[in-house]
PDB file of C-alpha atoms in Angstrom:
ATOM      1  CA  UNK A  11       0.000   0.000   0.000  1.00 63.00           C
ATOM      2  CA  UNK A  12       1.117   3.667  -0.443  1.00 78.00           C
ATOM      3  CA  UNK A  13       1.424   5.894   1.931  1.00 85.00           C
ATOM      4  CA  UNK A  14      -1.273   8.161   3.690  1.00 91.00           C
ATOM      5  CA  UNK A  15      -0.957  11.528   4.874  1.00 94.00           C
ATOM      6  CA  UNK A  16      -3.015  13.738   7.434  1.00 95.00           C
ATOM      7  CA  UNK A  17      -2.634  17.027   8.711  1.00 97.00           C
ATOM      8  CA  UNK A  18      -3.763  19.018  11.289  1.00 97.00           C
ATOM      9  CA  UNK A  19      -3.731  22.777  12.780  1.00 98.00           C
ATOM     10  CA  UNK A  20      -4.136  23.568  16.234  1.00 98.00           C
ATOM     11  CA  UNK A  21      -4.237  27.480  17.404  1.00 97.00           C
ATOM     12  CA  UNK A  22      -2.513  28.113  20.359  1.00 98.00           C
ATOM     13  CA  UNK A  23      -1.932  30.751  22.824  1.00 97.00           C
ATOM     14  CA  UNK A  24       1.686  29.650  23.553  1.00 97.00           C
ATOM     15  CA  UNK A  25       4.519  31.809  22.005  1.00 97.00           C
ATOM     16  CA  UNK A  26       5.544  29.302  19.035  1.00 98.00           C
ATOM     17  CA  UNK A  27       9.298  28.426  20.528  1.00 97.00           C
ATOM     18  CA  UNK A  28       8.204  27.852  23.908  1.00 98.00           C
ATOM     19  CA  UNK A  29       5.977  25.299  22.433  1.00 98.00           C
ATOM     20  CA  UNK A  30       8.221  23.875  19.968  1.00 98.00           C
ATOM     21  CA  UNK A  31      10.265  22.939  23.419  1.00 97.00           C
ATOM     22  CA  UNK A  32       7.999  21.516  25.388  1.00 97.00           C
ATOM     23  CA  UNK A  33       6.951  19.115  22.462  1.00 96.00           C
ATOM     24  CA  UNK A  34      10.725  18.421  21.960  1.00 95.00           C
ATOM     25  CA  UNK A  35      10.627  18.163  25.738  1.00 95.00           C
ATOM     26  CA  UNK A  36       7.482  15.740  25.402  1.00 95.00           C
ATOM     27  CA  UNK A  37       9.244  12.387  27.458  1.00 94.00           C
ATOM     28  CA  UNK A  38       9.871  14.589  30.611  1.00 94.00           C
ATOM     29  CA  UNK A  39       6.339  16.340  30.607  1.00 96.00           C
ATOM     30  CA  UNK A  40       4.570  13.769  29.342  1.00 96.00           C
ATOM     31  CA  UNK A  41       4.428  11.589  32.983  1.00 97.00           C
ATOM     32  CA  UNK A  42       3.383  14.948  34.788  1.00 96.00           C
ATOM     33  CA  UNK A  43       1.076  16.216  32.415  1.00 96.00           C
ATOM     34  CA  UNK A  44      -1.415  13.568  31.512  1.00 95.00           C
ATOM     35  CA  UNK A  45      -0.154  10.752  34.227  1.00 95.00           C
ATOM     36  CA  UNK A  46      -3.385   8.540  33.480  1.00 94.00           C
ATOM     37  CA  UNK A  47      -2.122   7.999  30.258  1.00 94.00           C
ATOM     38  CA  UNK A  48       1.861   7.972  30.448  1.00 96.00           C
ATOM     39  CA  UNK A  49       3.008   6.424  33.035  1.00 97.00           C
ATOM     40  CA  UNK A  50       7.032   6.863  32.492  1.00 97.00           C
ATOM     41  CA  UNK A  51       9.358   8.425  29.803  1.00 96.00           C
ATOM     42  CA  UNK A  52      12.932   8.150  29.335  1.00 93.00           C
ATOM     43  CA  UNK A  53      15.744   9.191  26.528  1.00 93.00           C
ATOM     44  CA  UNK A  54      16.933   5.958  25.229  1.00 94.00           C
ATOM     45  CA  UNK A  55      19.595   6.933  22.861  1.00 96.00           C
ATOM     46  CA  UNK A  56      21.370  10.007  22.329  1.00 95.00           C
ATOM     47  CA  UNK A  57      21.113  13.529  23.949  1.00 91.00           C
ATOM     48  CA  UNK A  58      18.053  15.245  22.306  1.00 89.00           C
ATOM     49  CA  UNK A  59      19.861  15.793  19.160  1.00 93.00           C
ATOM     50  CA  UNK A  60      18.811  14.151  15.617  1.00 97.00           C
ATOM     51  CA  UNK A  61      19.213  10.852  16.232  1.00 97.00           C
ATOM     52  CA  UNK A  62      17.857  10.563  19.424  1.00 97.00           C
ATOM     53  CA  UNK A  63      15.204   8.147  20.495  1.00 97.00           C
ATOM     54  CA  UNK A  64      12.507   8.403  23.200  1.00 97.00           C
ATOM     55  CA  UNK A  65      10.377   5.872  24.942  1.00 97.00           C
ATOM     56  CA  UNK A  66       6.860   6.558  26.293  1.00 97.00           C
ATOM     57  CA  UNK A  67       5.322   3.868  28.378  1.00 97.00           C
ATOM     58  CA  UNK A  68       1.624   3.858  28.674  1.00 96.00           C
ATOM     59  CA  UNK A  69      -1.141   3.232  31.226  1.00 95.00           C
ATOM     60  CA  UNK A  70      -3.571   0.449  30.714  1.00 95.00           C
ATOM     61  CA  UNK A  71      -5.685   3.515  28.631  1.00 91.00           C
ATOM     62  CA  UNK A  72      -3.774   2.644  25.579  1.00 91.00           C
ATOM     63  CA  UNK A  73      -4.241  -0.220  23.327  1.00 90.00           C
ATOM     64  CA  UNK A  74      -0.459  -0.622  23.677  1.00 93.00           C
ATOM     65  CA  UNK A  75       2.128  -0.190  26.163  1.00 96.00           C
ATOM     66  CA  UNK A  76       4.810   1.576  24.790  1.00 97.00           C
ATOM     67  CA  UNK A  77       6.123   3.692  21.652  1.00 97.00           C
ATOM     68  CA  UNK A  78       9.958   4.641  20.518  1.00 98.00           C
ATOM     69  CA  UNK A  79      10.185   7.587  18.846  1.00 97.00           C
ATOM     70  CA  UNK A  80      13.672   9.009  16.756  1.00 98.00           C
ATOM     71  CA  UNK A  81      14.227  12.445  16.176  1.00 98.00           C
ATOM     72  CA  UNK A  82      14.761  12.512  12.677  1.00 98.00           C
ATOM     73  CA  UNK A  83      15.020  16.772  12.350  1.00 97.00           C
ATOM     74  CA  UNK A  84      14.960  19.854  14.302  1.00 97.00           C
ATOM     75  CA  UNK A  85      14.841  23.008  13.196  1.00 97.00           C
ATOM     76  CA  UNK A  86      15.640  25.699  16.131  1.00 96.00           C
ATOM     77  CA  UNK A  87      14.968  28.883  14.418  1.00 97.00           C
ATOM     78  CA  UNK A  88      11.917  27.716  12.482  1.00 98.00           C
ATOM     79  CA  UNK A  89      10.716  25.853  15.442  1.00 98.00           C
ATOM     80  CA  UNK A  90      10.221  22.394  13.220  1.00 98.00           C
ATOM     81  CA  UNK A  91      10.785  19.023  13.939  1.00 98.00           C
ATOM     82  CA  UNK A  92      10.196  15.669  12.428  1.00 98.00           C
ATOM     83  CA  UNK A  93       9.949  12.103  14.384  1.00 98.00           C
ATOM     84  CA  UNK A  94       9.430   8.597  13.282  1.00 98.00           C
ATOM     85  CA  UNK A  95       7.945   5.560  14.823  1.00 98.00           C
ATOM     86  CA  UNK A  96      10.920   3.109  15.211  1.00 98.00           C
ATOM     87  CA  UNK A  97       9.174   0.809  17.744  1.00 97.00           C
ATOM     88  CA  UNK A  98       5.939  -0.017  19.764  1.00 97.00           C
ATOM     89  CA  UNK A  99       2.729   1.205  19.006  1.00 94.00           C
ATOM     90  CA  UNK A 100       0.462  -0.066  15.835  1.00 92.00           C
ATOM     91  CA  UNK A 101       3.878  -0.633  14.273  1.00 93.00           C
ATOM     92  CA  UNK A 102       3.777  -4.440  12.734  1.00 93.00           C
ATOM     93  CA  UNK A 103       0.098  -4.434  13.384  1.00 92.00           C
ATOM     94  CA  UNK A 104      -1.644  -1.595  11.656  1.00 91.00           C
ATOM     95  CA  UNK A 105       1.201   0.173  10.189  1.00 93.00           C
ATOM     96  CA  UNK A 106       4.422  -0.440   8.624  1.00 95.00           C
ATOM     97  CA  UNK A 107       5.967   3.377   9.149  1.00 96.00           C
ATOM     98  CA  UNK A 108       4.886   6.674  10.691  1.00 96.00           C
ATOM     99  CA  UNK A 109       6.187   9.946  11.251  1.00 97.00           C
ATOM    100  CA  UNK A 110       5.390  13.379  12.174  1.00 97.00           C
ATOM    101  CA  UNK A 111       6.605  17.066  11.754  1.00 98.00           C
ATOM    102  CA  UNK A 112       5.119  19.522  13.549  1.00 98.00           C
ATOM    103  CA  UNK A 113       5.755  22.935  12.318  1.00 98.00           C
ATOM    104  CA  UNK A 114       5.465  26.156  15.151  1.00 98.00           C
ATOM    105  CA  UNK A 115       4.244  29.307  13.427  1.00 98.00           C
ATOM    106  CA  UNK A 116       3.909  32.812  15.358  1.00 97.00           C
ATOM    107  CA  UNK A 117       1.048  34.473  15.182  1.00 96.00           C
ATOM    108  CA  UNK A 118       0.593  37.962  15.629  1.00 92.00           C
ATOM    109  CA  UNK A 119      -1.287  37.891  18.833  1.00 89.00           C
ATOM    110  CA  UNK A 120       1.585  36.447  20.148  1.00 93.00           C
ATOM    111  CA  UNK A 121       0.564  33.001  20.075  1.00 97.00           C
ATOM    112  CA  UNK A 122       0.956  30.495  17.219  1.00 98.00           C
ATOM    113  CA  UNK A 123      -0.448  27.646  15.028  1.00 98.00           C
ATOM    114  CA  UNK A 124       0.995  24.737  15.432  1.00 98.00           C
ATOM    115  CA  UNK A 125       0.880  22.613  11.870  1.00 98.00           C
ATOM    116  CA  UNK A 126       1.036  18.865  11.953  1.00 98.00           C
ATOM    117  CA  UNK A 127       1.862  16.494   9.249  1.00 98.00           C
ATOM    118  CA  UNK A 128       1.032  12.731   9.526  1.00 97.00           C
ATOM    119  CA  UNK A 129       2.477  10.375   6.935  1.00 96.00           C
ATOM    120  CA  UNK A 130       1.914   6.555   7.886  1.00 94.00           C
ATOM    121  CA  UNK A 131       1.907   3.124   5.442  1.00 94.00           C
ATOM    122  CA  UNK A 132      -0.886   1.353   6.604  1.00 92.00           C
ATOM    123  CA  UNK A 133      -0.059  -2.506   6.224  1.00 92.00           C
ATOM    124  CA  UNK A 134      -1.865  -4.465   3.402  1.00 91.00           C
ATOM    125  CA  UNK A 135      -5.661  -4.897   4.435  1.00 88.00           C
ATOM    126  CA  UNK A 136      -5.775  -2.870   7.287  1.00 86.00           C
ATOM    127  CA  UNK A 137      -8.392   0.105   7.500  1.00 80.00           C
ATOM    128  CA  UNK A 138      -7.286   3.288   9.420  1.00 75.00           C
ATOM    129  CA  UNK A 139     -10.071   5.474   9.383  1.00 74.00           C
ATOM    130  CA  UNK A 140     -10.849   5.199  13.024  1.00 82.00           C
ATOM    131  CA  UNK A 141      -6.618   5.458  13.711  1.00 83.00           C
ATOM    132  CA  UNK A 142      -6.888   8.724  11.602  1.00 87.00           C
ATOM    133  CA  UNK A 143      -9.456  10.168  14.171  1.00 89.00           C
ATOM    134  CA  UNK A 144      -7.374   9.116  17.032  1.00 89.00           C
ATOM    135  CA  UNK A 145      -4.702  10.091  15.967  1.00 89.00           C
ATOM    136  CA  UNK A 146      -6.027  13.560  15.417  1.00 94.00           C
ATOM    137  CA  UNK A 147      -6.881  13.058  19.423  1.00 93.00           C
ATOM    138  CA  UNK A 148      -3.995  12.613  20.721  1.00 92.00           C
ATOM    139  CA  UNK A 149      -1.803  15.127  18.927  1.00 95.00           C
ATOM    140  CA  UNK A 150      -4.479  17.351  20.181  1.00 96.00           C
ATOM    141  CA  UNK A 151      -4.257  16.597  23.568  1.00 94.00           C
ATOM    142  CA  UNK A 152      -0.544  17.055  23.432  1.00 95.00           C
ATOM    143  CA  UNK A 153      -0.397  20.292  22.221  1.00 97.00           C
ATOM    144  CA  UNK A 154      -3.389  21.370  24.449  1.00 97.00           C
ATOM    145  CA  UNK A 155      -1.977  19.589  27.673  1.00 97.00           C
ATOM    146  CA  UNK A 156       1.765  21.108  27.186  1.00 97.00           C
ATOM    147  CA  UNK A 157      -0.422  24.440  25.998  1.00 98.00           C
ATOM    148  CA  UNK A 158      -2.084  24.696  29.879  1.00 97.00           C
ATOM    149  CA  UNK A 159       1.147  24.039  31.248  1.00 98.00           C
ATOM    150  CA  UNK A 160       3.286  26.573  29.741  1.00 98.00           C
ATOM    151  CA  UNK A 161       0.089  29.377  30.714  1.00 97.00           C
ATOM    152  CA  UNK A 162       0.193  28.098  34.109  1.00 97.00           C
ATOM    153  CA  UNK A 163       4.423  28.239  34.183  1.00 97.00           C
ATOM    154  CA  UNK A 164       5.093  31.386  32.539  1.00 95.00           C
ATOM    155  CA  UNK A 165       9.157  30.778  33.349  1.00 96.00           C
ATOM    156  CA  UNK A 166       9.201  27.417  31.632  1.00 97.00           C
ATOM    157  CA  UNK A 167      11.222  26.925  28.049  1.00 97.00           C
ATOM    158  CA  UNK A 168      11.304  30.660  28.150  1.00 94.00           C
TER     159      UNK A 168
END
């Protein structure tokens, strides 16, 4: 099968690079932000740099227990990054590959839109329509859940 894209844009508040480091930041907020659904995070490889991999382990709320992510590009002064799927998740059971860029963009109300770019090969036979919509979800909640934080911590990735 070829592979499927989605995208999404999410308004934000949140000055565009303090955002961009909190999602970069993700494995170390992640356990204190939404602690009913992550229950631990850790750096696996590397030191936050391109290359470096991150493992999320999840509550029994997920379908799965865990997903490694690599940091396949970062972009400080555009406030862009790209990840990929390298283990866990729907990987080998849904999907063959995934990855995601989320792009930062200040807005002039000093707040930004954060653009999201989904591109996953679904594996031969398997309908995604309902992982699209989840998906969706949970990038949502991310950005939203890292979003409250940074309002409520005006000092943080400053």
């Amino acid at each position: 099968m070829s592979p499927s894209t989605w995208t999404l844009e999410i308004e934000s508040p949140a000055p565009a690079s303090r955002l961009f480091k909190a999602v970069l930041d993700w494995h170390n907020l992640a356990p204190e932000l939404l602690p009913n659904i992550v229950a631990s995070a850790v750096g696996v490889q590397g030191d936050g740099s391109v290359g470096s991999v991150r493992q999320l382990n999840f509550t029994s709320a997920m379908p799965f227990g865990y997903v490694k992510e690599r940091l396949d590009f970062v972009d400080f002064d555009t406030f862009e990054c790209k990840q990929s799927l390298v283990e866990g998740g729907d990987l080998g059971k849904k999907i063959e590959s995934a990855s995601t860029q989320f792009k930062f963009e200040q807005t002039g109300k000093g707040g930004c839109v954060c653009k999201v770019v989904t591109t996953y090969k679904p594996l031969p036979g398997v309908e995604n329509k309902d992982e699209v919509a989840k998906g969706k979800e949970a990038v949502t909640g991310i950005i939203k859940a890292a979003e409250a934080y940074l309002l409520a911590n005006p000092g943080a990735y400053a």
